[in-house]
Amino acid sequence: MESQPITIPGLYDAAYRAHSGTSFSPEKRAASYVTECETELNDDLKDIPEDEKERYIENYKKYLFSWMSAKSRCFSSMITGPSNFPVRRMEKLNGYEHNRMVEFIEWRKKALASIAQRKEANKPQDQKDAERWLKIKKGLESSIITIISIDKGQSHYTRSLFVSSITNAIKTMANNGQVDDVKKSLDLITYWNGIADKPVITAKNSVWSLIQAAEAVIELEVDKQTAENKEYQISGVDVIENIQADRIQLFFDGKPIPETIAQLKRNAFRWSPSNGCWQRQLTSNAIWATKNLLSSL
C-alpha cells in the first residue's frame, strides 16, 4: 500500500511571514514554497529507509523553519519605503538569513549522502557485486559498440583510444584483485569478438593474461594477512614493518625534536594520530630510508 504524501504543517504561515517584508505577493511566494518543499521532502523520502524517515522529516522541518524564521526578519525598501530604512541592520539580518539558508542546504546534502552510504554498506555482497558488474558492463559495451562502428566506417574516432579505455579498465580491476569482474569482462569481449566482423580486441593483446594477474593480487593479499610483522629497534626507536597495514612504522619515546621531525617529513614519513607513530608505505626504499635516518640520530 502506497503511503500518503507528507505535508509540512505551518509552512504556509511561516513562508508568508518570511516574504511579507520582501515581496508584493507573499501569498504566492508562500504557496510556491509549500509546493516546492513538500515535493522535495517526499522525493527525498523515496530513497530513505523506513527507520530513518521520521528523523529526516523532523530535521528537514527544523532547518527549514529556522531559515523561514530568519527570513521573516528581512525587509526590502521597495516594500516598506525608503524613508528611515535601516540599511546596516537589514544587511546584518540578510546575512543571518543567508547563513540559515546555507545551513539548510548543506544539512540536506550531507544527510542524504550519509543515508546513501549506510544503504550501500547494508546491501548484501551479492547485490553489490551485481550492481558493480552492471556498471562495468555498461562502460565496456559503450566502448565496444563504438569500436565496431569505427570498423564499419560509421564513426571517425580513433580506434586505439577505445581499445585502451577497455584494457585500462580491466587492468585496474586486475590490480584490485577483482577476479570475477576480470573474467566476466573477458567473456564479454569474447562474445562481441564472435559476432563482430573484426575482433574488438585481438588475441595478441596482453589483456587476456589479466585473470592470472588478478589471482596473483589475491594470493599476495592472503600472504600479507598471514605474514608476521618484523619488529626491531634502531637508536632507541621501535620499528615495525607492518605487513597487514603495508606500512613501516616508527615509535619514538616521546615527541621527536624539530630537526628529527623535519628529517622524517623529508623522507616521506607522516604522523598517524590513530596509530601514534610516524609511518610511510612499506617498500624496500622505505626500509633503507628508515635505517639510514635512524642510524644518524
mmCIF file with all atom_site columns, N, CA and C in Angstrom, residues 67-97:
data_model
loop_
_atom_site.group_PDB
_atom_site.id
_atom_site.type_symbol
_atom_site.label_atom_id
_atom_site.label_alt_id
_atom_site.label_comp_id
_atom_site.label_asym_id
_atom_site.label_entity_id
_atom_site.label_seq_id
_atom_site.pdbx_PDB_ins_code
_atom_site.Cartn_x
_atom_site.Cartn_y
_atom_site.Cartn_z
_atom_site.occupancy
_atom_site.B_iso_or_equiv
_atom_site.pdbx_formal_charge
_atom_site.auth_seq_id
_atom_site.auth_comp_id
_atom_site.auth_asym_id
_atom_site.auth_atom_id
_atom_site.pdbx_PDB_model_num
ATOM 1  N N  . TRP A 1 67 ? 15.295 28.674 8.807  1.00 0.00 ? 67 TRP A N  1
ATOM 2  C CA . TRP A 1 67 ? 15.552 29.563 7.667  1.00 0.00 ? 67 TRP A CA 1
ATOM 3  C C  . TRP A 1 67 ? 14.392 30.539 7.474  1.00 0.00 ? 67 TRP A C  1
ATOM 4  N N  . MET A 1 68 ? 13.155 30.023 7.514  1.00 0.00 ? 68 MET A N  1
ATOM 5  C CA . MET A 1 68 ? 11.984 30.878 7.325  1.00 0.00 ? 68 MET A CA 1
ATOM 6  C C  . MET A 1 68 ? 11.890 31.935 8.424  1.00 0.00 ? 68 MET A C  1
ATOM 7  N N  . SER A 1 69 ? 12.242 31.545 9.650  1.00 0.00 ? 69 SER A N  1
ATOM 8  C CA . SER A 1 69 ? 12.206 32.483 10.767 1.00 0.00 ? 69 SER A CA 1
ATOM 9  C C  . SER A 1 69 ? 13.194 33.624 10.544 1.00 0.00 ? 69 SER A C  1
ATOM 10 N N  . ALA A 1 70 ? 14.401 33.276 10.098 1.00 0.00 ? 70 ALA A N  1
ATOM 11 C CA . ALA A 1 70 ? 15.404 34.310 9.819  1.00 0.00 ? 70 ALA A CA 1
ATOM 12 C C  . ALA A 1 70 ? 14.961 35.203 8.670  1.00 0.00 ? 70 ALA A C  1
ATOM 13 N N  . LYS A 1 71 ? 14.328 34.603 7.677  1.00 0.00 ? 71 LYS A N  1
ATOM 14 C CA . LYS A 1 71 ? 13.876 35.358 6.502  1.00 0.00 ? 71 LYS A CA 1
ATOM 15 C C  . LYS A 1 71 ? 12.754 36.332 6.865  1.00 0.00 ? 71 LYS A C  1
ATOM 16 N N  . SER A 1 72 ? 11.949 35.986 7.869  1.00 0.00 ? 72 SER A N  1
ATOM 17 C CA . SER A 1 72 ? 10.818 36.840 8.254  1.00 0.00 ? 72 SER A CA 1
ATOM 18 C C  . SER A 1 72 ? 11.282 38.161 8.866  1.00 0.00 ? 72 SER A C  1
ATOM 19 N N  . ARG A 1 73 ? 12.558 38.236 9.268  1.00 0.00 ? 73 ARG A N  1
ATOM 20 C CA . ARG A 1 73 ? 13.076 39.470 9.855  1.00 0.00 ? 73 ARG A CA 1
ATOM 21 C C  . ARG A 1 73 ? 13.736 40.372 8.819  1.00 0.00 ? 73 ARG A C  1
ATOM 22 N N  . CYS A 1 74 ? 13.682 39.939 7.559  1.00 0.00 ? 74 CYS A N  1
ATOM 23 C CA . CYS A 1 74 ? 14.287 40.723 6.479  1.00 0.00 ? 74 CYS A CA 1
ATOM 24 C C  . CYS A 1 74 ? 13.225 41.565 5.767  1.00 0.00 ? 74 CYS A C  1
ATOM 25 N N  . PHE A 1 75 ? 13.596 42.797 5.448  1.00 0.00 ? 75 PHE A N  1
ATOM 26 C CA . PHE A 1 75 ? 12.665 43.703 4.769  1.00 0.00 ? 75 PHE A CA 1
ATOM 27 C C  . PHE A 1 75 ? 13.360 44.373 3.592  1.00 0.00 ? 75 PHE A C  1
ATOM 28 N N  . SER A 1 76 ? 12.548 44.755 2.606  1.00 0.00 ? 76 SER A N  1
ATOM 29 C CA . SER A 1 76 ? 13.047 45.459 1.430  1.00 0.00 ? 76 SER A CA 1
ATOM 30 C C  . SER A 1 76 ? 12.498 46.877 1.428  1.00 0.00 ? 76 SER A C  1
ATOM 31 N N  . SER A 1 77 ? 13.335 47.826 1.035  1.00 0.00 ? 77 SER A N  1
ATOM 32 C CA . SER A 1 77 ? 12.876 49.216 0.967  1.00 0.00 ? 77 SER A CA 1
ATOM 33 C C  . SER A 1 77 ? 11.791 49.384 -0.092 1.00 0.00 ? 77 SER A C  1
ATOM 34 N N  . MET A 1 78 ? 11.725 48.467 -1.050 1.00 0.00 ? 78 MET A N  1
ATOM 35 C CA . MET A 1 78 ? 10.669 48.503 -2.072 1.00 0.00 ? 78 MET A CA 1
ATOM 36 C C  . MET A 1 78 ? 9.303  48.252 -1.445 1.00 0.00 ? 78 MET A C  1
ATOM 37 N N  . ILE A 1 79 ? 9.274  47.503 -0.353 1.00 0.00 ? 79 ILE A N  1
ATOM 38 C CA . ILE A 1 79 ? 8.012  47.170 0.319  1.00 0.00 ? 79 ILE A CA 1
ATOM 39 C C  . ILE A 1 79 ? 7.705  48.172 1.426  1.00 0.00 ? 79 ILE A C  1
ATOM 40 N N  . THR A 1 80 ? 8.693  48.469 2.248  1.00 0.00 ? 80 THR A N  1
ATOM 41 C CA . THR A 1 80 ? 8.459  49.342 3.407  1.00 0.00 ? 80 THR A CA 1
ATOM 42 C C  . THR A 1 80 ? 8.587  50.814 3.074  1.00 0.00 ? 80 THR A C  1
ATOM 43 N N  . GLY A 1 81 ? 9.236  51.130 1.949  1.00 0.00 ? 81 GLY A N  1
ATOM 44 C CA . GLY A 1 81 ? 9.512  52.521 1.610  1.00 0.00 ? 81 GLY A CA 1
ATOM 45 C C  . GLY A 1 81 ? 10.918 52.890 2.051  1.00 0.00 ? 81 GLY A C  1
ATOM 46 N N  . PRO A 1 82 ? 11.572 53.790 1.323  1.00 0.00 ? 82 PRO A N  1
ATOM 47 C CA . PRO A 1 82 ? 12.973 54.125 1.606  1.00 0.00 ? 82 PRO A CA 1
ATOM 48 C C  . PRO A 1 82 ? 13.171 55.011 2.823  1.00 0.00 ? 82 PRO A C  1
ATOM 49 N N  . SER A 1 83 ? 12.128 55.653 3.305  1.00 0.00 ? 83 SER A N  1
ATOM 50 C CA . SER A 1 83 ? 12.264 56.601 4.404  1.00 0.00 ? 83 SER A CA 1
ATOM 51 C C  . SER A 1 83 ? 12.693 55.898 5.694  1.00 0.00 ? 83 SER A C  1
ATOM 52 N N  . ASN A 1 84 ? 13.824 56.369 6.252  1.00 0.00 ? 84 ASN A N  1
ATOM 53 C CA . ASN A 1 84 ? 14.366 55.826 7.504  1.00 0.00 ? 84 ASN A CA 1
ATOM 54 C C  . ASN A 1 84 ? 14.623 54.314 7.441  1.00 0.00 ? 84 ASN A C  1
ATOM 55 N N  . PHE A 1 85 ? 14.921 53.825 6.264  1.00 0.00 ? 85 PHE A N  1
ATOM 56 C CA . PHE A 1 85 ? 15.165 52.383 6.124  1.00 0.00 ? 85 PHE A CA 1
ATOM 57 C C  . PHE A 1 85 ? 16.497 52.026 6.786  1.00 0.00 ? 85 PHE A C  1
ATOM 58 N N  . PRO A 1 86 ? 16.503 51.059 7.712  1.00 0.00 ? 86 PRO A N  1
ATOM 59 C CA . PRO A 1 86 ? 17.728 50.701 8.455  1.00 0.00 ? 86 PRO A CA 1
ATOM 60 C C  . PRO A 1 86 ? 18.663 49.822 7.619  1.00 0.00 ? 86 PRO A C  1
ATOM 61 N N  . VAL A 1 87 ? 19.425 50.443 6.757  1.00 0.00 ? 87 VAL A N  1
ATOM 62 C CA . VAL A 1 87 ? 20.236 49.703 5.785  1.00 0.00 ? 87 VAL A CA 1
ATOM 63 C C  . VAL A 1 87 ? 21.206 48.733 6.465  1.00 0.00 ? 87 VAL A C  1
ATOM 64 N N  . ARG A 1 88 ? 21.986 49.230 7.419  1.00 0.00 ? 88 ARG A N  1
ATOM 65 C CA . ARG A 1 88 ? 23.004 48.373 8.041  1.00 0.00 ? 88 ARG A CA 1
ATOM 66 C C  . ARG A 1 88 ? 22.373 47.222 8.815  1.00 0.00 ? 88 ARG A C  1
ATOM 67 N N  . ARG A 1 89 ? 21.285 47.507 9.504  1.00 0.00 ? 89 ARG A N  1
ATOM 68 C CA . ARG A 1 89 ? 20.616 46.445 10.261 1.00 0.00 ? 89 ARG A CA 1
ATOM 69 C C  . ARG A 1 89 ? 20.081 45.376 9.316  1.00 0.00 ? 89 ARG A C  1
ATOM 70 N N  . MET A 1 90 ? 19.532 45.809 8.182  1.00 0.00 ? 90 MET A N  1
ATOM 71 C CA . MET A 1 90 ? 18.997 44.849 7.216  1.00 0.00 ? 90 MET A CA 1
ATOM 72 C C  . MET A 1 90 ? 20.116 44.030 6.570  1.00 0.00 ? 90 MET A C  1
ATOM 73 N N  . GLU A 1 91 ? 21.258 44.669 6.347  1.00 0.00 ? 91 GLU A N  1
ATOM 74 C CA . GLU A 1 91 ? 22.392 43.920 5.792  1.00 0.00 ? 91 GLU A CA 1
ATOM 75 C C  . GLU A 1 91 ? 22.803 42.797 6.746  1.00 0.00 ? 91 GLU A C  1
ATOM 76 N N  . LYS A 1 92 ? 22.805 43.118 8.036  1.00 0.00 ? 92 LYS A N  1
ATOM 77 C CA . LYS A 1 92 ? 23.154 42.115 9.039  1.00 0.00 ? 92 LYS A CA 1
ATOM 78 C C  . LYS A 1 92 ? 22.124 40.988 9.068  1.00 0.00 ? 92 LYS A C  1
ATOM 79 N N  . LEU A 1 93 ? 20.836 41.352 9.024  1.00 0.00 ? 93 LEU A N  1
ATOM 80 C CA . LEU A 1 93 ? 19.775 40.340 9.057  1.00 0.00 ? 93 LEU A CA 1
ATOM 81 C C  . LEU A 1 93 ? 19.753 39.514 7.772  1.00 0.00 ? 93 LEU A C  1
ATOM 82 N N  . ASN A 1 94 ? 20.060 40.156 6.647  1.00 0.00 ? 94 ASN A N  1
ATOM 83 C CA . ASN A 1 94 ? 20.135 39.410 5.380  1.00 0.00 ? 94 ASN A CA 1
ATOM 84 C C  . ASN A 1 94 ? 21.268 38.385 5.426  1.00 0.00 ? 94 ASN A C  1
ATOM 85 N N  . GLY A 1 95 ? 22.379 38.776 6.057  1.00 0.00 ? 95 GLY A N  1
ATOM 86 C CA . GLY A 1 95 ? 23.487 37.838 6.203  1.00 0.00 ? 95 GLY A CA 1
ATOM 87 C C  . GLY A 1 95 ? 23.112 36.665 7.091  1.00 0.00 ? 95 GLY A C  1
ATOM 88 N N  . TYR A 1 96 ? 22.394 36.954 8.151  1.00 0.00 ? 96 TYR A N  1
ATOM 89 C CA . TYR A 1 96 ? 21.933 35.897 9.053  1.00 0.00 ? 96 TYR A CA 1
ATOM 90 C C  . TYR A 1 96 ? 20.990 34.943 8.316  1.00 0.00 ? 96 TYR A C  1
ATOM 91 N N  . GLU A 1 97 ? 20.075 35.506 7.533  1.00 0.00 ? 97 GLU A N  1
ATOM 92 C CA . GLU A 1 97 ? 19.132 34.683 6.748  1.00 0.00 ? 97 GLU A CA 1
ATOM 93 C C  . GLU A 1 97 ? 19.881 33.813 5.741  1.00 0.00 ? 97 GLU A C  1
#
